[in-house]
mmCIF file of C-alpha atoms and ligand atoms in Angstrom:
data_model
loop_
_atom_site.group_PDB
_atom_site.id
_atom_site.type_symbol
_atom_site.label_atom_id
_atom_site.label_comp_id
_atom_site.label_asym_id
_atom_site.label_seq_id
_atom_site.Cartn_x
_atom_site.Cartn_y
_atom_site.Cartn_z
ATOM 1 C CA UNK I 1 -55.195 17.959 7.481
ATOM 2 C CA UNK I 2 -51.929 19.139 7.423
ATOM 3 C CA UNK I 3 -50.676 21.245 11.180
ATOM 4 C CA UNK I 4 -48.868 24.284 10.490
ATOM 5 C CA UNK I 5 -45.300 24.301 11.979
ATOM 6 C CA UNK I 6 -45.323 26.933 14.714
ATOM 7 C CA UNK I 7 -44.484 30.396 14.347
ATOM 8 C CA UNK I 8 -41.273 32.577 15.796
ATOM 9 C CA UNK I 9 -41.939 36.113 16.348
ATOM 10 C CA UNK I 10 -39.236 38.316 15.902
ATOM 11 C CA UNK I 11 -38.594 41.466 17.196
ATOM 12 C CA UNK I 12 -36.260 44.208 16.649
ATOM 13 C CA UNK I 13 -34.512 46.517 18.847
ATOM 14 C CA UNK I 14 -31.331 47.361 16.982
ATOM 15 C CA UNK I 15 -27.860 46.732 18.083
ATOM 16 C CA UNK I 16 -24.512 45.820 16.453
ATOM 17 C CA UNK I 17 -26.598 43.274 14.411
ATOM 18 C CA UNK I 18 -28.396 46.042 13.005
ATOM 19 C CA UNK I 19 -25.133 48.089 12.580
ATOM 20 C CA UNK I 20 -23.201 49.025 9.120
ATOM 21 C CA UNK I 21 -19.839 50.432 8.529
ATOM 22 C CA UNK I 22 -18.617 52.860 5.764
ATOM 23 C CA UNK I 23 -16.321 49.338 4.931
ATOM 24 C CA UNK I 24 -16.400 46.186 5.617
ATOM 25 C CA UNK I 25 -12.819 45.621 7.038
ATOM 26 C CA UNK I 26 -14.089 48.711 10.031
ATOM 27 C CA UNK I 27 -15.123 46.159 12.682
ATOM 28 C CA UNK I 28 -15.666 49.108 15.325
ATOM 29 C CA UNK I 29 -15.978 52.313 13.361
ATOM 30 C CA UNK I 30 -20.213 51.079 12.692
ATOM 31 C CA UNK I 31 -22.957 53.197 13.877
ATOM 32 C CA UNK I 32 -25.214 50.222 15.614
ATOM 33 C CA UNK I 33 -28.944 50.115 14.846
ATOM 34 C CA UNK I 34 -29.442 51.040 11.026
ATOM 35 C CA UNK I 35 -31.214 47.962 9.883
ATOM 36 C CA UNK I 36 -34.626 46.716 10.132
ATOM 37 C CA UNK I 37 -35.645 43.646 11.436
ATOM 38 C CA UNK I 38 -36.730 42.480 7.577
ATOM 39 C CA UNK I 39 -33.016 43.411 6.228
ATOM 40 C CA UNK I 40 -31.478 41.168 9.031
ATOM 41 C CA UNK I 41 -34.161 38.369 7.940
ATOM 42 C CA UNK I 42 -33.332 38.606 4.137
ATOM 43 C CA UNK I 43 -29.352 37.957 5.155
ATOM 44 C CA UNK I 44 -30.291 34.158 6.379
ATOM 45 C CA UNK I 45 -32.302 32.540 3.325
ATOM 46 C CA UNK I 46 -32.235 29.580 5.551
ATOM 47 C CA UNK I 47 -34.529 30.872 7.600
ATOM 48 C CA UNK I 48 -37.480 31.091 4.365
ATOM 49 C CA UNK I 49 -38.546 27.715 5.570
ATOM 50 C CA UNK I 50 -39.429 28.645 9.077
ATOM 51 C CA UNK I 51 -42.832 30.655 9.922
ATOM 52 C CA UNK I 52 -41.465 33.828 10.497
ATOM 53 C CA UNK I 53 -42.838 37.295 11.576
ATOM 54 C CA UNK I 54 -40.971 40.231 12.305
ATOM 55 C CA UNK I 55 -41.332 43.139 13.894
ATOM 56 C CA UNK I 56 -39.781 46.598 15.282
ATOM 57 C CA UNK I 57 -39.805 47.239 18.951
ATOM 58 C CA UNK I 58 -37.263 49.606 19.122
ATOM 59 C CA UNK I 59 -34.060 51.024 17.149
ATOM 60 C CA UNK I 60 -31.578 51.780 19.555
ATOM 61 C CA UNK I 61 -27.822 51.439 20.483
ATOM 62 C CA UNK I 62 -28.532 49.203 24.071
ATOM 63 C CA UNK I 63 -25.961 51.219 25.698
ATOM 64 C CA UNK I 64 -29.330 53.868 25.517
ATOM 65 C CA UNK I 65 -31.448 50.926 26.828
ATOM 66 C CA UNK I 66 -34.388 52.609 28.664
ATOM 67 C CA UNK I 67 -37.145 51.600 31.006
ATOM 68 C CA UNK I 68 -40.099 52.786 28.082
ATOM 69 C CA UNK I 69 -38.159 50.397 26.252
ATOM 70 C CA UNK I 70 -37.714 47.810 28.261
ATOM 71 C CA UNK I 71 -41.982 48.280 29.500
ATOM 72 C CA UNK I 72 -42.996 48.415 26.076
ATOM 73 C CA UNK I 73 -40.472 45.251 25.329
ATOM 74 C CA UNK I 74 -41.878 43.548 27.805
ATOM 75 C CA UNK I 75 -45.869 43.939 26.796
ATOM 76 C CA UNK I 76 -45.372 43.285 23.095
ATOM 77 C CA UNK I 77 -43.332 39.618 23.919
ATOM 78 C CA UNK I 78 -46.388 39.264 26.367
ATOM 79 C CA UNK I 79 -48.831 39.592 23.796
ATOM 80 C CA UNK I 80 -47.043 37.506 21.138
ATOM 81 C CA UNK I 81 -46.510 34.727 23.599
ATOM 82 C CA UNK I 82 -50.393 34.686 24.656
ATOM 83 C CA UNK I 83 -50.978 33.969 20.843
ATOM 84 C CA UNK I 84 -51.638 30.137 20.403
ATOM 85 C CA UNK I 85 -50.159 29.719 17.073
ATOM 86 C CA UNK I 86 -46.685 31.677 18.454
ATOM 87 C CA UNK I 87 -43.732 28.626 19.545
ATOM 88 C CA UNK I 88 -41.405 31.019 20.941
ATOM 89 C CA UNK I 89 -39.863 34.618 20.278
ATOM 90 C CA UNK I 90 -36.217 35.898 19.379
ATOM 91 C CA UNK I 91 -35.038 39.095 20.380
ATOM 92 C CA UNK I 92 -32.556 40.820 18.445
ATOM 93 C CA UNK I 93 -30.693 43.845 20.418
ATOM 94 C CA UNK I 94 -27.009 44.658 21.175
ATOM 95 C CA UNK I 95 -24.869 43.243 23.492
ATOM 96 C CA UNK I 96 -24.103 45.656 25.602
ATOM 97 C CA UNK I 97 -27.238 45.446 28.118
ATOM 98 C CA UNK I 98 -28.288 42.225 26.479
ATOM 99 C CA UNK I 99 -27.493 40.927 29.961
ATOM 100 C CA UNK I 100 -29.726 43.560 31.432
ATOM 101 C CA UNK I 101 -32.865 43.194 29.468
ATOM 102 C CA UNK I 102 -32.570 39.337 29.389
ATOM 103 C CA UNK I 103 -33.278 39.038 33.278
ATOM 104 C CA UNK I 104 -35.738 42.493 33.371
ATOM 105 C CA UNK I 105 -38.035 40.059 31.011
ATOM 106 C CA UNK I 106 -36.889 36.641 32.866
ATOM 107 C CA UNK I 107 -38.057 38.155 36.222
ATOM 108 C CA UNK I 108 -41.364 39.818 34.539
ATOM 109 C CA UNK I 109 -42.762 37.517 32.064
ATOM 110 C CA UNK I 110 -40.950 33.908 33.291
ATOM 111 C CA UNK I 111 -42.129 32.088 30.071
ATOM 112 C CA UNK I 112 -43.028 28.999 29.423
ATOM 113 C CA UNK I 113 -42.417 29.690 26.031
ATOM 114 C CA UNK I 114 -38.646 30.148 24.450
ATOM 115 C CA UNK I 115 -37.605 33.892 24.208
ATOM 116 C CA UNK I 116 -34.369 33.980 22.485
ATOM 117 C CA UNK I 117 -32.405 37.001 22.785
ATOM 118 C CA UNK I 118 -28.975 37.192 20.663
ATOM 119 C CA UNK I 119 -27.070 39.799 18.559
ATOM 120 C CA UNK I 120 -23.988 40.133 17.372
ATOM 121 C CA UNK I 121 -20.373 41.640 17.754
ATOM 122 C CA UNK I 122 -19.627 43.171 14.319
ATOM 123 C CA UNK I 123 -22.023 45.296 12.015
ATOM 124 C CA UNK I 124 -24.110 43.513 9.372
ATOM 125 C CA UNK I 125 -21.565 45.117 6.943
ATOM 126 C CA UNK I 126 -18.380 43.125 8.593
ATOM 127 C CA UNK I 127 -15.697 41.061 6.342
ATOM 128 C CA UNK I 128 -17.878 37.725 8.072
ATOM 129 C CA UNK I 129 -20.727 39.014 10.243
ATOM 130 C CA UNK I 130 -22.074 37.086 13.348
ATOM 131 C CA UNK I 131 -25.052 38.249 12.992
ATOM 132 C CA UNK I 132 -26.286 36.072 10.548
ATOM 133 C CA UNK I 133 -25.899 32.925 12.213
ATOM 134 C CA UNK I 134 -26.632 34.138 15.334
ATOM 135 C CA UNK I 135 -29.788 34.884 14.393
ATOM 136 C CA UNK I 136 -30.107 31.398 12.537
ATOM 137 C CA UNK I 137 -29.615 29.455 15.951
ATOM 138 C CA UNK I 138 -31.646 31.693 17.957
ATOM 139 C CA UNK I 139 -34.679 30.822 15.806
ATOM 140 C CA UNK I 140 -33.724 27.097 15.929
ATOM 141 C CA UNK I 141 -33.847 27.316 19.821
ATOM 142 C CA UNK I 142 -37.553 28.934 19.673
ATOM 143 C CA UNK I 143 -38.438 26.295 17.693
ATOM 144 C CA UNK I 144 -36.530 23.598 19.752
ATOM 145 C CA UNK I 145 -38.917 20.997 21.281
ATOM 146 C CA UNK I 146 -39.131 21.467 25.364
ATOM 147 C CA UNK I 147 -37.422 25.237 24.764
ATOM 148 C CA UNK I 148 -38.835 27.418 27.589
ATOM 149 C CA UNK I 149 -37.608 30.373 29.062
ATOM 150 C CA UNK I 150 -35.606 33.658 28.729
ATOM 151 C CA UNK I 151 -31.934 32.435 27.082
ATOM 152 C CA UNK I 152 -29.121 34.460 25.160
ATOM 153 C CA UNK I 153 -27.779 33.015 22.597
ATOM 154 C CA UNK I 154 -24.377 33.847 20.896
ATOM 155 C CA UNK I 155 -21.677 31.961 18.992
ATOM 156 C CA UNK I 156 -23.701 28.556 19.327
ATOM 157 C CA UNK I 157 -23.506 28.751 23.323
ATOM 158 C CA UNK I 158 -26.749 29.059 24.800
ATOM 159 C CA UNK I 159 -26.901 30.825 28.298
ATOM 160 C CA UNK I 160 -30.011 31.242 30.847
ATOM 161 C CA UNK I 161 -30.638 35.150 31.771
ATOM 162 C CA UNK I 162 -29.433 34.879 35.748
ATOM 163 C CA UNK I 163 -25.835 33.984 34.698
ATOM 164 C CA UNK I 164 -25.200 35.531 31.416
ATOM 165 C CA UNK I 165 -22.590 38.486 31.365
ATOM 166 C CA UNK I 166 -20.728 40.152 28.804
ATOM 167 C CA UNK I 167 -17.111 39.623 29.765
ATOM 168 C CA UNK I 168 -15.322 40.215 26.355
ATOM 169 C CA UNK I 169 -15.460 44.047 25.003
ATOM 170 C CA UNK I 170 -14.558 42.457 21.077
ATOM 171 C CA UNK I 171 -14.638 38.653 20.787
ATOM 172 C CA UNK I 172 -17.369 37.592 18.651
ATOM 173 C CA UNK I 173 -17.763 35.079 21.744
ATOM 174 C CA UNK I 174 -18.160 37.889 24.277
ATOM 175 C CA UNK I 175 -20.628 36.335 26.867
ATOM 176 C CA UNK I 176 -19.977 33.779 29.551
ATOM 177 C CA UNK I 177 -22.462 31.967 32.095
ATOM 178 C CA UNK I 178 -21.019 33.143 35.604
ATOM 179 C CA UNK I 179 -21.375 30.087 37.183
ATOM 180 C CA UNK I 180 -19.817 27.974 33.789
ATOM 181 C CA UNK I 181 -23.400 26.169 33.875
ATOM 182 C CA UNK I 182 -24.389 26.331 30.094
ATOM 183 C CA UNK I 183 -28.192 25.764 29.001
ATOM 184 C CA UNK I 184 -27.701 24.581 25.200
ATOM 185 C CA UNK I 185 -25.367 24.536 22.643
ATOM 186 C CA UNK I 186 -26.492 25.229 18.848
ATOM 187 C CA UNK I 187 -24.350 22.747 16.667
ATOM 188 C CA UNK I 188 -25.432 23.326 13.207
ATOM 189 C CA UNK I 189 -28.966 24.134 13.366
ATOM 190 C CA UNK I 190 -29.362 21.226 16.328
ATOM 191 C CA UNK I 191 -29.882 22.200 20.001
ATOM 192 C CA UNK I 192 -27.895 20.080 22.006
ATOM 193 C CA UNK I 193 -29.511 20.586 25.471
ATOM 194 C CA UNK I 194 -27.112 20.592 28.134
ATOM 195 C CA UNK I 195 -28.821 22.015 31.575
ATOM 196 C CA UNK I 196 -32.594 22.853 31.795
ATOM 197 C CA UNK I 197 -34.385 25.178 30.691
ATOM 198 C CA UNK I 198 -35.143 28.352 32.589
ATOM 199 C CA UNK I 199 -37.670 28.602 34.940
ATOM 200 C CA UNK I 200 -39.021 31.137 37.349
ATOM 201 C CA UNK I 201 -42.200 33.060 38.685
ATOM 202 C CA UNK I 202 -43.299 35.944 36.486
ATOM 203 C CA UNK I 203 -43.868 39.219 38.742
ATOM 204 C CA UNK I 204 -46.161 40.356 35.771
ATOM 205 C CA UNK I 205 -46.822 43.231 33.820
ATOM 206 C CA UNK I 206 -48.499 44.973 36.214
ATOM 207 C CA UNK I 207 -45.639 45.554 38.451
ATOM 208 C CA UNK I 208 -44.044 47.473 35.762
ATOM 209 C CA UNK I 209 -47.350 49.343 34.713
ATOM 210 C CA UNK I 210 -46.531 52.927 36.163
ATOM 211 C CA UNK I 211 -45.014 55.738 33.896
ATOM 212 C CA UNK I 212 -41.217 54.305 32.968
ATOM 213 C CA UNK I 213 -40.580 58.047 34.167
ATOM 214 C CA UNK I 214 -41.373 57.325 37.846
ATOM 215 C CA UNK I 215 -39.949 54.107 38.213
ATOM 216 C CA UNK I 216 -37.073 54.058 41.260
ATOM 217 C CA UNK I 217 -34.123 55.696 41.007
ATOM 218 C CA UNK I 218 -31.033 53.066 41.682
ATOM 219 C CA UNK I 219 -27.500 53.736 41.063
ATOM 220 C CA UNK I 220 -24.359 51.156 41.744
ATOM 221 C CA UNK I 221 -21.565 52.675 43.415
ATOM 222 C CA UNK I 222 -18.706 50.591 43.423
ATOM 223 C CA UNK I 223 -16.096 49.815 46.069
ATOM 224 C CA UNK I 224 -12.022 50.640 45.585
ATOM 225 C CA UNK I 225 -8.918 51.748 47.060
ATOM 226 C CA UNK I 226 -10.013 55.250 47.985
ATOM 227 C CA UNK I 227 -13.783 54.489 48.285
ATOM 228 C CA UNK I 228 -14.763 57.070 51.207
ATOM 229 C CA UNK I 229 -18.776 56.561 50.548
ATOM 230 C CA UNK I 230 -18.455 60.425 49.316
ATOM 231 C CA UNK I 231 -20.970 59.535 46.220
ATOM 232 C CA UNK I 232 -23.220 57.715 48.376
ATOM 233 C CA UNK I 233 -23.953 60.895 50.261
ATOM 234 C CA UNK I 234 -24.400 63.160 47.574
ATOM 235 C CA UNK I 235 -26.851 60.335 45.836
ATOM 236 C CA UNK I 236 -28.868 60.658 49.163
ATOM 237 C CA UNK I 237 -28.702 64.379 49.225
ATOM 238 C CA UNK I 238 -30.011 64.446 45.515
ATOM 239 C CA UNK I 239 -32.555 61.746 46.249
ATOM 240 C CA UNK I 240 -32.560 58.170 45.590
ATOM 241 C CA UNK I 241 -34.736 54.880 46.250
ATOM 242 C CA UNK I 242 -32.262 52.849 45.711
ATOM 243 C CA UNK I 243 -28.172 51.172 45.995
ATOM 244 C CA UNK I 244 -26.641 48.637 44.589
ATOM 245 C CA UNK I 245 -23.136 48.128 46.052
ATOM 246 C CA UNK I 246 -20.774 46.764 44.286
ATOM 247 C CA UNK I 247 -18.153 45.432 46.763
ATOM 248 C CA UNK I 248 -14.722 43.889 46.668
ATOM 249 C CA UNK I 249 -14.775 40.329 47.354
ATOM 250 C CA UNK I 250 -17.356 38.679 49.032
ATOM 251 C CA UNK I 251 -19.345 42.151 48.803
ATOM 252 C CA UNK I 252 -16.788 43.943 51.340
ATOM 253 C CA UNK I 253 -16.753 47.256 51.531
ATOM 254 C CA UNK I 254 -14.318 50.380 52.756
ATOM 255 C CA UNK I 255 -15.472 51.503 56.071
ATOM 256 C CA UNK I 256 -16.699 55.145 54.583
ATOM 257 C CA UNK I 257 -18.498 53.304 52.209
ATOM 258 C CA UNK I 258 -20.295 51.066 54.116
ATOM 259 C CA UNK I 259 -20.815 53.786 56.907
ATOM 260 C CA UNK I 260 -22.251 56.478 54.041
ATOM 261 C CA UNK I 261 -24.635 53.150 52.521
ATOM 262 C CA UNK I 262 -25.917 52.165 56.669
ATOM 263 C CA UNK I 263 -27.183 55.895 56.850
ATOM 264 C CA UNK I 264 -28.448 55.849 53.619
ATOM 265 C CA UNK I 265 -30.645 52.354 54.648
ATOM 266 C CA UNK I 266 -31.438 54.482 58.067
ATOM 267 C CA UNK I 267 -32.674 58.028 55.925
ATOM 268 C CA UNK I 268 -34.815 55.074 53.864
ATOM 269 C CA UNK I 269 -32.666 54.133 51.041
ATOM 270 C CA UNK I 270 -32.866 50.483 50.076
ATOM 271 C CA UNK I 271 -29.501 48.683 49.685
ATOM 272 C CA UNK I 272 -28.238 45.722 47.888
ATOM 273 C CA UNK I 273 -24.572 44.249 48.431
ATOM 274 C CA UNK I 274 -22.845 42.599 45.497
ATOM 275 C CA UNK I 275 -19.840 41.734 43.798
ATOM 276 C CA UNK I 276 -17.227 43.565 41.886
ATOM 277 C CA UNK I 277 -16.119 39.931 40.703
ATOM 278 C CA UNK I 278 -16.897 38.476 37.706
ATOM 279 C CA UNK I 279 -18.516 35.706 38.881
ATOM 280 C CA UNK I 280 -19.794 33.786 42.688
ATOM 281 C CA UNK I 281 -22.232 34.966 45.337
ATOM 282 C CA UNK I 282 -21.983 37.257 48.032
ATOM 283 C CA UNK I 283 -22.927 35.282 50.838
ATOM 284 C CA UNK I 284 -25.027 36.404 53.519
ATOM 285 C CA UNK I 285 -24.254 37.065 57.250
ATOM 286 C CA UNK I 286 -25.758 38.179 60.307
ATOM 287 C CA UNK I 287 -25.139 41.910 60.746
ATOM 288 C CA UNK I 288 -23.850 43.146 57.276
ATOM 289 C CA UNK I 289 -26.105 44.673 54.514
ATOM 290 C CA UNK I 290 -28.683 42.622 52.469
ATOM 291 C CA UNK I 291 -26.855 40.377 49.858
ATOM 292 C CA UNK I 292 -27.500 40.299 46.683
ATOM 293 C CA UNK I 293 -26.588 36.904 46.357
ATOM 294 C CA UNK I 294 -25.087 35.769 43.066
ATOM 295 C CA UNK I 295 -26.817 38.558 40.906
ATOM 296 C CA UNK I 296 -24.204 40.705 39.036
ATOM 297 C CA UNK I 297 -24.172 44.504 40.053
ATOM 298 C CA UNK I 298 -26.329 45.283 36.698
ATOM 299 C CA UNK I 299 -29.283 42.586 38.008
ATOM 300 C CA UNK I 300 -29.142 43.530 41.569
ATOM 301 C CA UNK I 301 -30.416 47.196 40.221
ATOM 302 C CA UNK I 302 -32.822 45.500 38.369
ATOM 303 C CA UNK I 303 -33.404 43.170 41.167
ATOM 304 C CA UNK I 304 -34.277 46.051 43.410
ATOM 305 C CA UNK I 305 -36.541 48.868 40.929
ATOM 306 C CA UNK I 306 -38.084 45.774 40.508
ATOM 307 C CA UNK I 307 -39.020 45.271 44.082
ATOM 308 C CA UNK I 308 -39.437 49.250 44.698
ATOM 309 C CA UNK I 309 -41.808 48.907 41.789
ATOM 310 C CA UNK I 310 -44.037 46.618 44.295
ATOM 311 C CA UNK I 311 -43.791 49.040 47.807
ATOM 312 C CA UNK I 312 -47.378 50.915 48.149
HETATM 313 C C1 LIG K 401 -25.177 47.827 21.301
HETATM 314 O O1 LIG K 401 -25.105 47.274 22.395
HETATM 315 O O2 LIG K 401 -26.254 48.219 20.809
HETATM 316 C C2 LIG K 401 -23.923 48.108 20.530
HETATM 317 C C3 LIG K 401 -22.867 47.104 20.750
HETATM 318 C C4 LIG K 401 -23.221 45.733 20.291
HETATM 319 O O3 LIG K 401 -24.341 45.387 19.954
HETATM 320 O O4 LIG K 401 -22.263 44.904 20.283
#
């Protein structure tokens, strides 16, 4: 009897991948997420051979990422993963939360399964599209023997979902692993593993079960010449759950700042210290605010609704 190959669920959420352009030499000019998850398909008649199916989460521009999004992104890879005959899942969405929504569903689901997220920097419409390939590899990592895990792929560099960042507003290689640790690179069609797969507890769906319209409020306030902690007080007085501090340094911060962020902690505010930097840990010492180790600004919010989500 001959065993099926297994099959790669895709799913749609929109994005520059899904973008067009009135021409194809306007690289920037595209209105992002016009496209269905079957049009980007058709574009790579490579992938005919694989076991494919495809469908639409969302159709969105990620800079309007949302947390009914994100819960409703979350249950539908859930389900597709549970399914026996599914080998992993790519995620098409745009880059500019990719970071974002690739460690809300490495911290919730923690897979043991691949779940490739990728998308691309210019609109399906572009002289020589990304998209395309990008989308290629990603489905050659879900298929990948050993592939576990939440990873972005881009470009043929494979990154896990703790480091990744975008650090390049036009490149088509716009993302970078913070700490320069790679997971895979995609060198035509082969993965070439180079660190290990992600791995991690899964806090589960039901931590992110109530209404996305109650979840914690969190903001990131960011430290600078000038920072008096001004915006930290009128968070408080508006009412928040939650702060992410983005400090200078090794998560330093101005003394108004960290003076308006201790009496926000004391009035019941959580806080989180990280980094303005583009990459390294804040490291942790007796006496200053909780560190949020080497979690970007971005993940330390999600870092913390995420814990919020679990206080009775
Ligand atoms: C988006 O993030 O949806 C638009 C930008 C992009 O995908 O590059």
């Amino acid at each position: 009897m001959q065993t099926l190959a297994p099959l790669v669920v895709l799913l749609g959420t929109g994005g520059t991948i899904a973008g067009t352009a009135r021409s194809a030499n306007d690289g920037v000019g595209y209105t992002a997420a016009q496209l269905n998850v079957d049009d980007l398909l058709r574009a790579v008649p490579a992938l005919s051979a694989c076991r494919l199916e495809a469908h639409q989460v969302a159709q969105l521009d990620s800079k309007d990422m949302d947390f009914l999004t994100w819960q409703r992104l979350a249950a539908v890879t859930h389900e597709h993963l549970a399914r026996p005959e599914v080998g992993g899942i790519v995620i098409t969405h745009g880059t500019d939360t990719l970071e974002e929504t690739a460690y809300f569903l490495h911290r919730v689901l923690a897979p043991t399964k691949p779940v490739v997220l990728t998308a691309a920097m210019r609109p399906a419409t572009a002289l020589a599209p990304d998209g395309p390939q990008n989308l290629y590899d990603a489905v050659q990592l879900a298929l990948a023997p050993g592939a576990a895990g939440v990873v972005v792929s881009l470009a043929g560099r494979v990154h896990d979902a703790i480091q990744v960042r975008k650090t390049h507003s036009y490149r088509v290689d716009a993302f970078e692993s913070s700490d320069g640790s790679l997971v895979a690179l995609v060198e035509e069609g082969r993965v070439r593993l180079l660190g290990r797969w992600p791995a991690g507890e899964a806090l589960g769906l039901a931590r992110i079960q109530s209404p996305a319209d109650q979840w914690p409020r969190v903001e990131i306030v960011m430290n600078h010449a000038g920072a008096d902690g001004g915006l930290v007080r009128a968070l408080v007085t508006r009412g928040i759950d939650g702060l992410v501090a983005a400090g200078t340094g090794n998560g330093t911060l101005s003394c108004g700042l960290e003076s308006a962020l201790r009496d926000a902690e004391a009035a019941g505010v959580r806080v989180l210290r990280s980094t303005r930097c583009d990459a390294g840990p804040v490291m942790d010492l007796p006496g200053l605010l909780p560190s949020a180790g080497a979690l970007s600004p971005v993940k330390a919010r999600i870092e913390l609704i995420l814990a919020l989500l679990a206080a009775p």
